[in-house]
Amino acid sequence: MSEKFDYDLIIIGSGAAGMSAARAAAASKIRVAIIENELVGSKSDIYRVAQLSASDIANQYYEAKKFLQLSNNQDTLT
């Protein structure tokens, strides 16, 4: 027996970044699936945040804004 799944977004990892992305997407009525091989909510991403440079953060913001505009036809990222 095979099951069919229908998601708009699949997030790999449920660390801080994955959970934040999932919450934001779900709040926008996007159907989300999270794939995790550890316990949900692992802390691995929290330690990496301190290593991000300003250009990394700016690039991630730009990519997130572009994704939201394409998927939701929104022109603002809050």
PDB file of C-alpha atoms in Angstrom:
ATOM      1  CA  MET A   1       0.000   0.000   0.000  1.00  0.00           C
ATOM      2  CA  SER A   2       1.384   3.401  -0.922  1.00  0.00           C
ATOM      3  CA  GLU A   3       0.314   6.645   0.677  1.00  0.00           C
ATOM      4  CA  LYS A   4       0.173   9.931  -1.170  1.00  0.00           C
ATOM      5  CA  PHE A   5       1.297  13.111   0.496  1.00  0.00           C
ATOM      6  CA  ASP A   6       0.625  16.642  -0.669  1.00  0.00           C
ATOM      7  CA  TYR A   7       2.840  19.386   0.782  1.00  0.00           C
ATOM      8  CA  ASP A   8       3.775  22.850  -0.414  1.00  0.00           C
ATOM      9  CA  LEU A   9       7.046  22.858   1.531  1.00  0.00           C
ATOM     10  CA  ILE A  10       9.281  20.117   2.914  1.00  0.00           C
ATOM     11  CA  ILE A  11      11.757  21.203   5.590  1.00  0.00           C
ATOM     12  CA  ILE A  12      14.773  19.052   6.348  1.00  0.00           C
ATOM     13  CA  GLY A  13      15.748  19.339  10.002  1.00  0.00           C
ATOM     14  CA  SER A  14      13.776  20.570  12.991  1.00  0.00           C
ATOM     15  CA  GLY A  15      16.405  22.721  14.642  1.00  0.00           C
ATOM     16  CA  ALA A  16      15.802  26.392  15.363  1.00  0.00           C
ATOM     17  CA  ALA A  17      15.860  27.390  11.684  1.00  0.00           C
ATOM     18  CA  GLY A  18      13.683  24.504  10.539  1.00  0.00           C
ATOM     19  CA  MET A  19      11.074  25.084  13.221  1.00  0.00           C
ATOM     20  CA  SER A  20      11.020  28.831  12.536  1.00  0.00           C
ATOM     21  CA  ALA A  21      10.546  28.195   8.831  1.00  0.00           C
ATOM     22  CA  ALA A  22       7.796  25.663   9.516  1.00  0.00           C
ATOM     23  CA  ARG A  23       5.924  28.024  11.832  1.00  0.00           C
ATOM     24  CA  ALA A  24       6.161  30.925   9.388  1.00  0.00           C
ATOM     25  CA  ALA A  25       5.002  28.771   6.495  1.00  0.00           C
ATOM     26  CA  ALA A  26       2.129  27.245   8.463  1.00  0.00           C
ATOM     27  CA  ALA A  27       0.990  30.718   9.543  1.00  0.00           C
ATOM     28  CA  SER A  28       0.745  31.559   5.834  1.00  0.00           C
ATOM     29  CA  LYS A  29      -1.458  28.489   5.217  1.00  0.00           C
ATOM     30  CA  ILE A  30       1.385  26.611   3.504  1.00  0.00           C
ATOM     31  CA  ARG A  31       1.211  22.828   3.961  1.00  0.00           C
ATOM     32  CA  VAL A  32       4.473  21.839   5.650  1.00  0.00           C
ATOM     33  CA  ALA A  33       6.260  18.543   6.246  1.00  0.00           C
ATOM     34  CA  ILE A  34       9.351  18.297   8.457  1.00  0.00           C
ATOM     35  CA  ILE A  35      11.897  15.522   7.916  1.00  0.00           C
ATOM     36  CA  GLU A  36      14.050  14.821  10.972  1.00  0.00           C
ATOM     37  CA  ASN A  37      16.246  11.888  11.948  1.00  0.00           C
ATOM     38  CA  GLU A  38      16.751  13.066  15.540  1.00  0.00           C
ATOM     39  CA  LEU A  39      14.275  14.244  18.146  1.00  0.00           C
ATOM     40  CA  VAL A  40      12.089  17.053  16.844  1.00  0.00           C
ATOM     41  CA  GLY A  41      13.433  20.420  17.960  1.00  0.00           C
ATOM     42  CA  SER A  42      17.133  19.534  18.024  1.00  0.00           C
ATOM     43  CA  LYS A  43      19.409  22.410  18.990  1.00  0.00           C
ATOM     44  CA  SER A  44      22.104  22.060  16.305  1.00  0.00           C
ATOM     45  CA  ASP A  45      21.160  25.247  14.434  1.00  0.00           C
ATOM     46  CA  ILE A  46      21.376  27.451  17.527  1.00  0.00           C
ATOM     47  CA  TYR A  47      25.147  27.028  17.722  1.00  0.00           C
ATOM     48  CA  ARG A  48      25.604  27.958  14.073  1.00  0.00           C
ATOM     49  CA  VAL A  49      23.765  31.279  14.468  1.00  0.00           C
ATOM     50  CA  ALA A  50      26.773  32.758  16.267  1.00  0.00           C
ATOM     51  CA  GLN A  51      28.959  31.900  13.264  1.00  0.00           C
ATOM     52  CA  LEU A  52      26.856  33.734  10.684  1.00  0.00           C
ATOM     53  CA  SER A  53      28.313  36.867   9.202  1.00  0.00           C
ATOM     54  CA  ALA A  54      26.266  39.923   8.301  1.00  0.00           C
ATOM     55  CA  SER A  55      26.474  39.018   4.613  1.00  0.00           C
ATOM     56  CA  ASP A  56      25.161  35.504   5.349  1.00  0.00           C
ATOM     57  CA  ILE A  57      22.204  36.946   7.221  1.00  0.00           C
ATOM     58  CA  ALA A  58      21.508  39.488   4.467  1.00  0.00           C
ATOM     59  CA  ASN A  59      21.645  36.733   1.826  1.00  0.00           C
ATOM     60  CA  GLN A  60      19.282  34.495   3.813  1.00  0.00           C
ATOM     61  CA  TYR A  61      16.860  37.406   4.259  1.00  0.00           C
ATOM     62  CA  TYR A  62      16.940  38.106   0.508  1.00  0.00           C
ATOM     63  CA  GLU A  63      16.308  34.434  -0.329  1.00  0.00           C
ATOM     64  CA  ALA A  64      13.445  34.180   2.189  1.00  0.00           C
ATOM     65  CA  LYS A  65      11.878  37.358   0.833  1.00  0.00           C
ATOM     66  CA  LYS A  66      12.174  36.082  -2.744  1.00  0.00           C
ATOM     67  CA  PHE A  67      10.601  32.732  -1.749  1.00  0.00           C
ATOM     68  CA  LEU A  68       7.660  34.413  -0.018  1.00  0.00           C
ATOM     69  CA  GLN A  69       7.058  36.725  -2.947  1.00  0.00           C
ATOM     70  CA  LEU A  70       7.036  33.817  -5.392  1.00  0.00           C
ATOM     71  CA  SER A  71       4.913  31.490  -3.269  1.00  0.00           C
ATOM     72  CA  ASN A  72       2.426  33.978  -1.823  1.00  0.00           C
ATOM     73  CA  ASN A  73       2.618  36.955  -4.172  1.00  0.00           C
ATOM     74  CA  GLN A  74       3.532  39.094  -1.165  1.00  0.00           C
ATOM     75  CA  ASP A  75       5.688  42.164  -1.414  1.00  0.00           C
ATOM     76  CA  THR A  76       6.734  42.433   2.232  1.00  0.00           C
ATOM     77  CA  LEU A  77       8.593  40.197   4.649  1.00  0.00           C
ATOM     78  CA  THR A  78       7.919  40.859   8.310  1.00  0.00           C
TER      79      THR A  78
END
